[in-house]
């Protein structure tokens, strides 16, 4: 399974971005997908997840109400819609796939994509 994260960029506070995580290889519907981020000087942290069947989502408290995760089985892609962006959302964002778990724990994810940079200017 290969994951390709895209959609990052430089925006101003209050703007929106949509990140995409596109799968290749494997069976897309078998995997839960998580989004994680690493802010400058910080450890990688959980942002959001969607279960393999799309029936369960979860969010970190810092993004709940501003970010929305979704998936399109026809495009083998998971999206992270990010609204009302803040300077504190500046980070490299990673998507990851887990065959067995829908979890906030990064160690439970089997495959990782290369990150996409999101920079929010205040």
Coordinates of N, CA, C and O in Angstrom, one line a residue:
X1 N 0.9 -1.2 0.0 CA 0.0 0.0 0.0 C 0.9 1.2 0.0 O 1.8 1.4 0.8
X2 N 0.6 2.1 -0.9 CA 1.3 3.4 -1.0 C 0.3 4.5 -0.8 O -0.9 4.4 -1.3
X3 N 0.7 5.5 0.0 CA -0.2 6.6 0.3 C 0.5 7.9 -0.3 O 1.7 8.1 0.0
X4 N -0.3 8.8 -0.9 CA 0.2 10.0 -1.4 C -0.7 11.2 -0.8 O -1.8 11.3 -1.1
X5 N 0.0 11.9 0.0 CA -0.7 13.1 0.6 C -0.5 14.3 -0.2 O 0.7 14.5 -0.7
X6 N -1.5 15.1 -0.4 CA -1.3 16.3 -1.2 C -2.3 17.4 -0.7 O -3.2 17.1 0.1
X7 N -2.2 18.6 -1.2 CA -3.1 19.7 -1.0 C -2.6 20.7 0.0 O -3.3 21.7 0.3
X8 N -1.4 20.6 0.5 CA -0.9 21.6 1.4 C -0.6 22.8 0.7 O -0.6 22.9 -0.5
X9 N -0.2 23.9 1.5 CA 0.1 25.1 0.9 C 0.3 26.2 2.0 O 0.2 26.0 3.2
X10 N 0.4 27.4 1.5 CA 0.5 28.6 2.3 C -0.8 29.4 2.3 O -1.2 29.8 1.2
X11 N -1.4 29.6 3.4 CA -2.7 30.3 3.5 C -2.6 31.3 4.6 O -1.7 31.2 5.5
X12 N -3.6 32.1 4.7 CA -3.8 33.1 5.8 C -4.7 32.5 6.8 O -5.6 31.7 6.5
X13 N -4.6 33.0 8.1 CA -5.5 32.6 9.1 C -6.9 32.8 8.7 O -7.2 33.9 8.1
X14 N -7.8 31.9 9.0 CA -9.2 32.0 8.6 C -9.5 31.3 7.3 O -10.7 31.0 7.0
X15 N -8.5 31.0 6.5 CA -8.7 30.4 5.2 C -9.0 28.9 5.4 O -8.9 28.3 6.5
X16 N -9.2 28.2 4.2 CA -9.5 26.8 4.2 C -8.5 26.1 3.3 O -8.0 26.7 2.3
X17 N -8.3 24.8 3.5 CA -7.5 23.9 2.7 C -8.2 22.6 2.7 O -8.8 22.2 3.7
X18 N -8.0 21.8 1.6 CA -8.4 20.4 1.6 C -7.2 19.5 1.3 O -6.7 19.6 0.2
X19 N -6.9 18.7 2.2 CA -5.8 17.7 2.0 C -6.4 16.4 1.4 O -7.6 16.1 1.8
X20 N -5.7 15.8 0.6 CA -6.1 14.5 0.0 C -5.0 13.4 0.3 O -3.8 13.7 0.4
X21 N -5.5 12.2 0.5 CA -4.6 11.1 0.8 C -5.1 10.0 -0.2 O -6.2 9.4 0.0
X22 N -4.3 9.7 -1.2 CA -4.7 8.8 -2.3 C -4.0 7.5 -2.1 O -2.7 7.5 -2.0
X23 N -4.7 6.4 -2.1 CA -4.2 5.1 -2.0 C -3.8 4.5 -3.3 O -4.6 4.7 -4.3
X24 N -2.8 3.7 -3.3 CA -2.5 2.8 -4.5 C -2.0 1.4 -3.9 O -1.3 1.4 -2.9
X25 N -2.4 0.4 -4.5 CA -2.1 -1.0 -4.0 C -3.1 -1.3 -2.9 O -3.6 -0.4 -2.3
X26 N -3.2 -2.6 -2.6 CA -4.1 -3.0 -1.5 C -5.6 -2.7 -1.8 O -5.9 -2.3 -3.0
X27 N -6.4 -2.9 -0.9 CA -7.9 -2.7 -1.0 C -8.2 -1.6 -0.1 O -8.2 -1.7 1.1
X28 N -8.6 -0.5 -0.8 CA -8.9 0.8 0.0 C -9.8 0.6 1.1 O -9.7 1.1 2.2
X29 N -10.9 -0.2 0.9 CA -12.0 -0.3 1.9 C -11.6 -1.2 3.0 O -12.3 -1.3 4.0
X30 N -10.4 -1.7 3.0 CA -9.9 -2.6 4.1 C -9.2 -1.8 5.2 O -8.9 -2.3 6.3
X31 N -8.9 -0.5 4.9 CA -8.1 0.3 5.8 C -8.7 1.5 6.5 O -9.4 2.2 5.8
X32 N -8.5 1.6 7.7 CA -8.8 2.9 8.4 C -7.7 3.9 8.0 O -6.5 3.5 7.8
X33 N -8.0 5.1 8.0 CA -7.0 6.2 7.6 C -7.0 7.2 8.7 O -8.0 7.7 9.2
X34 N -5.8 7.5 9.1 CA -5.6 8.6 10.0 C -4.8 9.7 9.4 O -3.9 9.5 8.5
X35 N -5.1 10.9 9.9 CA -4.2 12.1 9.6 C -3.5 12.5 10.9 O -4.1 12.6 12.0
X36 N -2.2 12.7 10.8 CA -1.4 13.2 11.9 C -0.6 14.4 11.4 O -0.5 14.7 10.2
X37 N -0.1 15.2 12.3 CA 0.7 16.3 12.0 C 1.9 16.5 12.9 O 1.8 16.0 14.0
X38 N 2.9 17.1 12.4 CA 4.1 17.4 13.2 C 4.3 18.9 13.1 O 4.7 19.4 12.0
X39 N 4.1 19.6 14.2 CA 4.3 21.1 14.2 C 5.8 21.3 14.5 O 6.5 20.5 15.1
X40 N 6.3 22.5 14.1 CA 7.7 22.7 14.4 C 8.1 22.6 15.8 O 7.5 23.1 16.7
X41 N 9.1 21.8 16.0 CA 9.6 21.5 17.4 C 8.8 20.7 18.2 O 9.0 20.5 19.5
X42 N 7.7 20.0 17.7 CA 6.8 19.2 18.4 C 6.8 17.8 18.0 O 7.3 17.4 16.9
X43 N 6.3 16.9 18.8 CA 6.1 15.5 18.4 C 5.0 15.4 17.5 O 4.1 16.2 17.4
X44 N 5.0 14.3 16.7 CA 3.8 14.1 15.8 C 2.6 13.8 16.6 O 2.7 13.1 17.7
X45 N 1.5 14.3 16.2 CA 0.2 14.2 17.0 C -0.9 13.8 16.1 O -1.0 14.1 14.9
X46 N -1.9 13.2 16.7 CA -3.1 12.7 16.0 C -4.0 14.0 15.6 O -4.1 14.9 16.4
X47 N -4.6 13.9 14.4 CA -5.5 15.0 14.0 C -6.9 14.4 13.8 O -7.9 14.9 14.4
X48 N -7.0 13.3 13.0 CA -8.3 12.8 12.7 C -8.2 11.4 12.1 O -7.1 11.0 11.7
X49 N -9.3 10.7 12.2 CA -9.3 9.3 11.6 C -10.7 9.0 11.0 O -11.7 9.6 11.4
X50 N -10.7 8.1 10.1 CA -12.0 7.6 9.5 C -11.8 6.1 9.4 O -10.8 5.6 9.0
X51 N -12.8 5.4 9.9 CA -12.7 3.9 9.9 C -12.8 3.4 8.4 O -13.1 4.1 7.5
X52 N -12.5 2.1 8.3 CA -12.4 1.5 7.0 C -13.7 1.6 6.2 O -13.8 1.9 5.0
X53 N -14.8 1.4 7.0 CA -16.2 1.5 6.3 C -16.7 2.9 6.3 O -17.8 3.1 5.8
X54 N -16.0 3.9 6.8 CA -16.4 5.3 6.8 C -17.4 5.6 7.9 O -17.9 6.7 8.0
X55 N -17.8 4.6 8.7 CA -18.9 4.8 9.6 C -18.5 5.5 10.9 O -19.3 6.0 11.7
X56 N -17.2 5.6 11.2 CA -16.7 6.2 12.4 C -15.6 7.2 12.1 O -14.7 7.0 11.3
X57 N -15.7 8.4 12.7 CA -14.7 9.4 12.6 C -14.3 9.9 14.0 O -15.1 9.7 14.9
X58 N -13.2 10.5 14.1 CA -12.7 11.0 15.3 C -11.8 12.2 15.1 O -11.1 12.2 14.0
X59 N -11.7 13.1 16.0 CA -10.9 14.3 15.8 C -10.2 14.6 17.1 O -10.7 14.4 18.2
X60 N -9.0 15.2 17.0 CA -8.4 15.8 18.1 C -9.2 17.0 18.6 O -9.9 17.7 17.8
X61 N -9.2 17.3 19.9 CA -10.0 18.4 20.4 C -9.6 19.7 19.8 O -10.5 20.6 19.6
X62 N -8.4 19.9 19.4 CA -7.9 21.2 18.8 C -8.5 21.5 17.4 O -8.4 22.6 17.0
X63 N -9.0 20.5 16.8 CA -9.5 20.7 15.4 C -11.0 20.3 15.3 O -11.6 20.6 14.2
X64 N -11.5 19.8 16.3 CA -13.0 19.4 16.2 C -13.8 20.6 16.0 O -13.6 21.6 16.6
X65 N -14.7 20.5 15.0 CA -15.6 21.6 14.6 C -15.0 22.4 13.5 O -15.7 23.2 12.9
X66 N -13.7 22.3 13.2 CA -13.1 23.0 12.1 C -12.7 22.1 11.0 O -12.7 22.5 9.8
X67 N -12.3 20.9 11.3 CA -11.8 19.9 10.3 C -12.8 18.9 10.1 O -13.5 18.4 11.0
X68 N -12.9 18.4 8.9 CA -13.9 17.3 8.5 C -13.1 16.3 7.7 O -12.5 16.6 6.7
X69 N -13.2 15.0 8.1 CA -12.6 13.9 7.3 C -13.7 13.2 6.6 O -14.8 13.0 7.1
X70 N -13.3 12.7 5.4 CA -14.3 12.0 4.6 C -13.5 11.1 3.6 O -12.3 11.2 3.5
X71 N -14.2 10.2 3.0 CA -13.5 9.3 2.0 C -14.4 9.1 0.8 O -15.6 9.1 0.9
X72 N -13.7 8.9 -0.3 CA -14.4 8.6 -1.6 C -13.9 7.3 -2.1 O -12.8 7.2 -2.6
X73 N -14.7 6.2 -2.0 CA -14.3 4.9 -2.4 C -14.1 4.8 -3.9 O -13.3 3.9 -4.3
X74 N -14.7 5.6 -4.6 CA -14.5 5.6 -6.1 C -13.2 6.1 -6.5 O -12.7 5.8 -7.6
X75 N -12.6 6.9 -5.7 CA -11.3 7.6 -6.0 C -10.2 7.1 -5.1 O -9.1 7.6 -5.2
X76 N -10.5 6.1 -4.2 CA -9.5 5.6 -3.3 C -8.8 6.7 -2.5 O -7.5 6.7 -2.4
X77 N -9.6 7.7 -2.1 CA -9.0 8.9 -1.5 C -9.7 9.3 -0.2 O -11.0 9.2 -0.2
X78 N -9.0 9.7 0.7 CA -9.5 10.3 2.0 C -9.1 11.7 2.0 O -8.0 12.1 1.6
X79 N -10.1 12.5 2.4 CA -10.0 14.0 2.4 C -10.0 14.5 3.8 O -10.6 14.0 4.7
X80 N -9.2 15.6 4.0 CA -9.3 16.3 5.3 C -9.6 17.8 4.9 O -8.7 18.5 4.4
X81 N -10.8 18.2 5.1 CA -11.2 19.6 4.9 C -10.9 20.4 6.1 O -11.4 20.1 7.2
X82 N -10.1 21.4 6.0 CA -9.6 22.2 7.1 C -10.1 23.6 6.9 O -9.8 24.3 6.0
X83 N -11.0 24.0 7.8 CA -11.6 25.4 7.8 C -11.1 26.2 9.0 O -10.6 25.6 10.0
X84 N -11.3 27.5 8.9 CA -10.9 28.4 9.9 C -9.5 28.1 10.5 O -9.2 28.0 11.7
X85 N -8.6 28.0 9.5 CA -7.2 27.7 9.9 C -6.6 28.7 10.8 O -6.8 29.9 10.6
X86 N -5.7 28.2 11.7 CA -5.0 29.1 12.6 C -3.5 28.9 12.4 O -3.1 27.9 11.9
X87 N -2.8 29.9 12.9 CA -1.3 29.8 12.8 C -0.8 28.5 13.5 O 0.1 27.9 13.1
X88 N -1.5 28.1 14.6 CA -1.2 26.9 15.3 C -1.4 25.6 14.5 O -1.0 24.5 15.0
X89 N -2.1 25.7 13.4 CA -2.2 24.5 12.5 C -1.1 24.3 11.6 O -1.0 23.3 10.9
X90 N -0.1 25.2 11.6 CA 1.1 25.1 10.7 C 1.8 23.8 11.1 O 2.2 23.6 12.3
X91 N 2.0 22.9 10.1 CA 2.6 21.6 10.4 C 2.8 20.9 9.1 O 2.3 21.3 8.1
X92 N 3.6 19.8 9.2 CA 3.6 18.8 8.1 C 2.5 17.8 8.4 O 2.5 17.2 9.5
X93 N 1.6 17.6 7.5 CA 0.5 16.7 7.7 C 0.8 15.3 7.0 O 1.2 15.3 5.8
X94 N 0.6 14.3 7.7 CA 0.8 12.9 7.2 C -0.5 12.1 7.2 O -1.3 12.2 8.2
X95 N -0.7 11.3 6.2 CA -1.8 10.3 6.3 C -1.2 8.9 6.5 O -0.1 8.7 6.1
X96 N -2.0 8.1 7.1 CA -1.5 6.7 7.4 C -2.7 5.7 7.3 O -3.8 6.1 7.5
X97 N -2.3 4.5 7.1 CA -3.3 3.4 6.9 C -3.1 2.3 7.9 O -2.0 1.9 8.2
X98 N -4.2 1.9 8.5 CA -4.2 0.8 9.4 C -5.2 -0.3 9.0 O -6.3 0.0 8.8
X99 N -4.7 -1.5 9.0 CA -5.5 -2.6 8.5 C -6.4 -3.1 9.6 O -7.5 -3.5 9.4
X100 N -6.0 -3.0 10.9 CA -6.7 -3.6 12.0 C -7.4 -2.6 12.9 O -8.3 -3.0 13.6
X101 N -6.9 -1.4 13.0 CA -7.3 -0.5 14.0 C -7.8 0.8 13.5 O -7.3 1.4 12.5
X102 N -8.9 1.3 14.2 CA -9.3 2.7 14.0 C -8.9 3.4 15.3 O -9.6 3.3 16.3
X103 N -7.7 4.1 15.3 CA -7.1 4.5 16.6 C -6.4 5.8 16.4 O -5.9 6.1 15.3
X104 N -6.2 6.5 17.5 CA -5.4 7.7 17.6 C -3.9 7.4 17.7 O -3.1 8.3 17.6
X105 N -3.6 6.1 18.0 CA -2.2 5.7 18.3 C -1.4 5.5 16.9 O -1.7 4.6 16.2
X106 N -0.5 6.4 16.7 CA 0.3 6.3 15.5 C 1.0 5.0 15.3 O 1.2 4.5 14.1
X107 N 1.4 4.3 16.4 CA 2.1 3.1 16.3 C 1.3 1.9 15.7 O 1.8 0.9 15.3
X108 N 0.0 2.1 15.7 CA -0.9 1.1 15.2 C -1.1 1.2 13.6 O -1.8 0.4 13.1
X109 N -0.5 2.2 13.0 CA -0.7 2.3 11.6 C 0.4 1.6 10.8 O 1.6 1.7 11.2
X110 N 0.0 1.0 9.7 CA 1.0 0.1 9.0 C 1.7 0.8 7.9 O 2.8 0.5 7.6
X111 N 1.1 1.8 7.3 CA 1.6 2.5 6.1 C 1.5 4.0 6.3 O 0.5 4.5 6.8
X112 N 2.5 4.7 5.8 CA 2.5 6.1 5.9 C 2.9 6.8 4.6 O 3.7 6.2 3.9
X113 N 2.2 7.9 4.3 CA 2.6 8.7 3.2 C 3.6 9.7 3.5 O 3.9 10.0 4.7
X114 N 4.2 10.3 2.5 CA 5.1 11.4 2.8 C 4.2 12.6 3.1 O 3.1 12.8 2.6
X115 N 4.7 13.5 3.9 CA 3.9 14.6 4.4 C 3.7 15.7 3.4 O 4.3 15.8 2.4
X116 N 2.7 16.5 3.7 CA 2.4 17.7 2.9 C 2.4 18.9 3.9 O 1.8 18.9 5.0
X117 N 3.1 20.0 3.5 CA 3.3 21.1 4.4 C 2.1 22.0 4.3 O 1.7 22.4 3.2
X118 N 1.6 22.4 5.5 CA 0.6 23.4 5.6 C 1.2 24.5 6.5 O 1.6 24.3 7.6
X119 N 1.1 25.7 5.9 CA 1.6 26.9 6.6 C 0.5 28.0 6.7 O 0.0 28.3 5.6
X120 N 0.2 28.4 7.9 CA -0.9 29.4 8.1 C -0.2 30.6 8.6 O 0.3 30.6 9.7
X121 N -0.3 31.7 7.9 CA 0.2 33.0 8.4 C -0.9 33.7 9.1 O -2.0 33.8 8.7
X122 N -0.4 34.4 10.2 CA -1.4 35.1 11.0 C -1.4 36.6 10.6 O -0.7 37.1 9.8

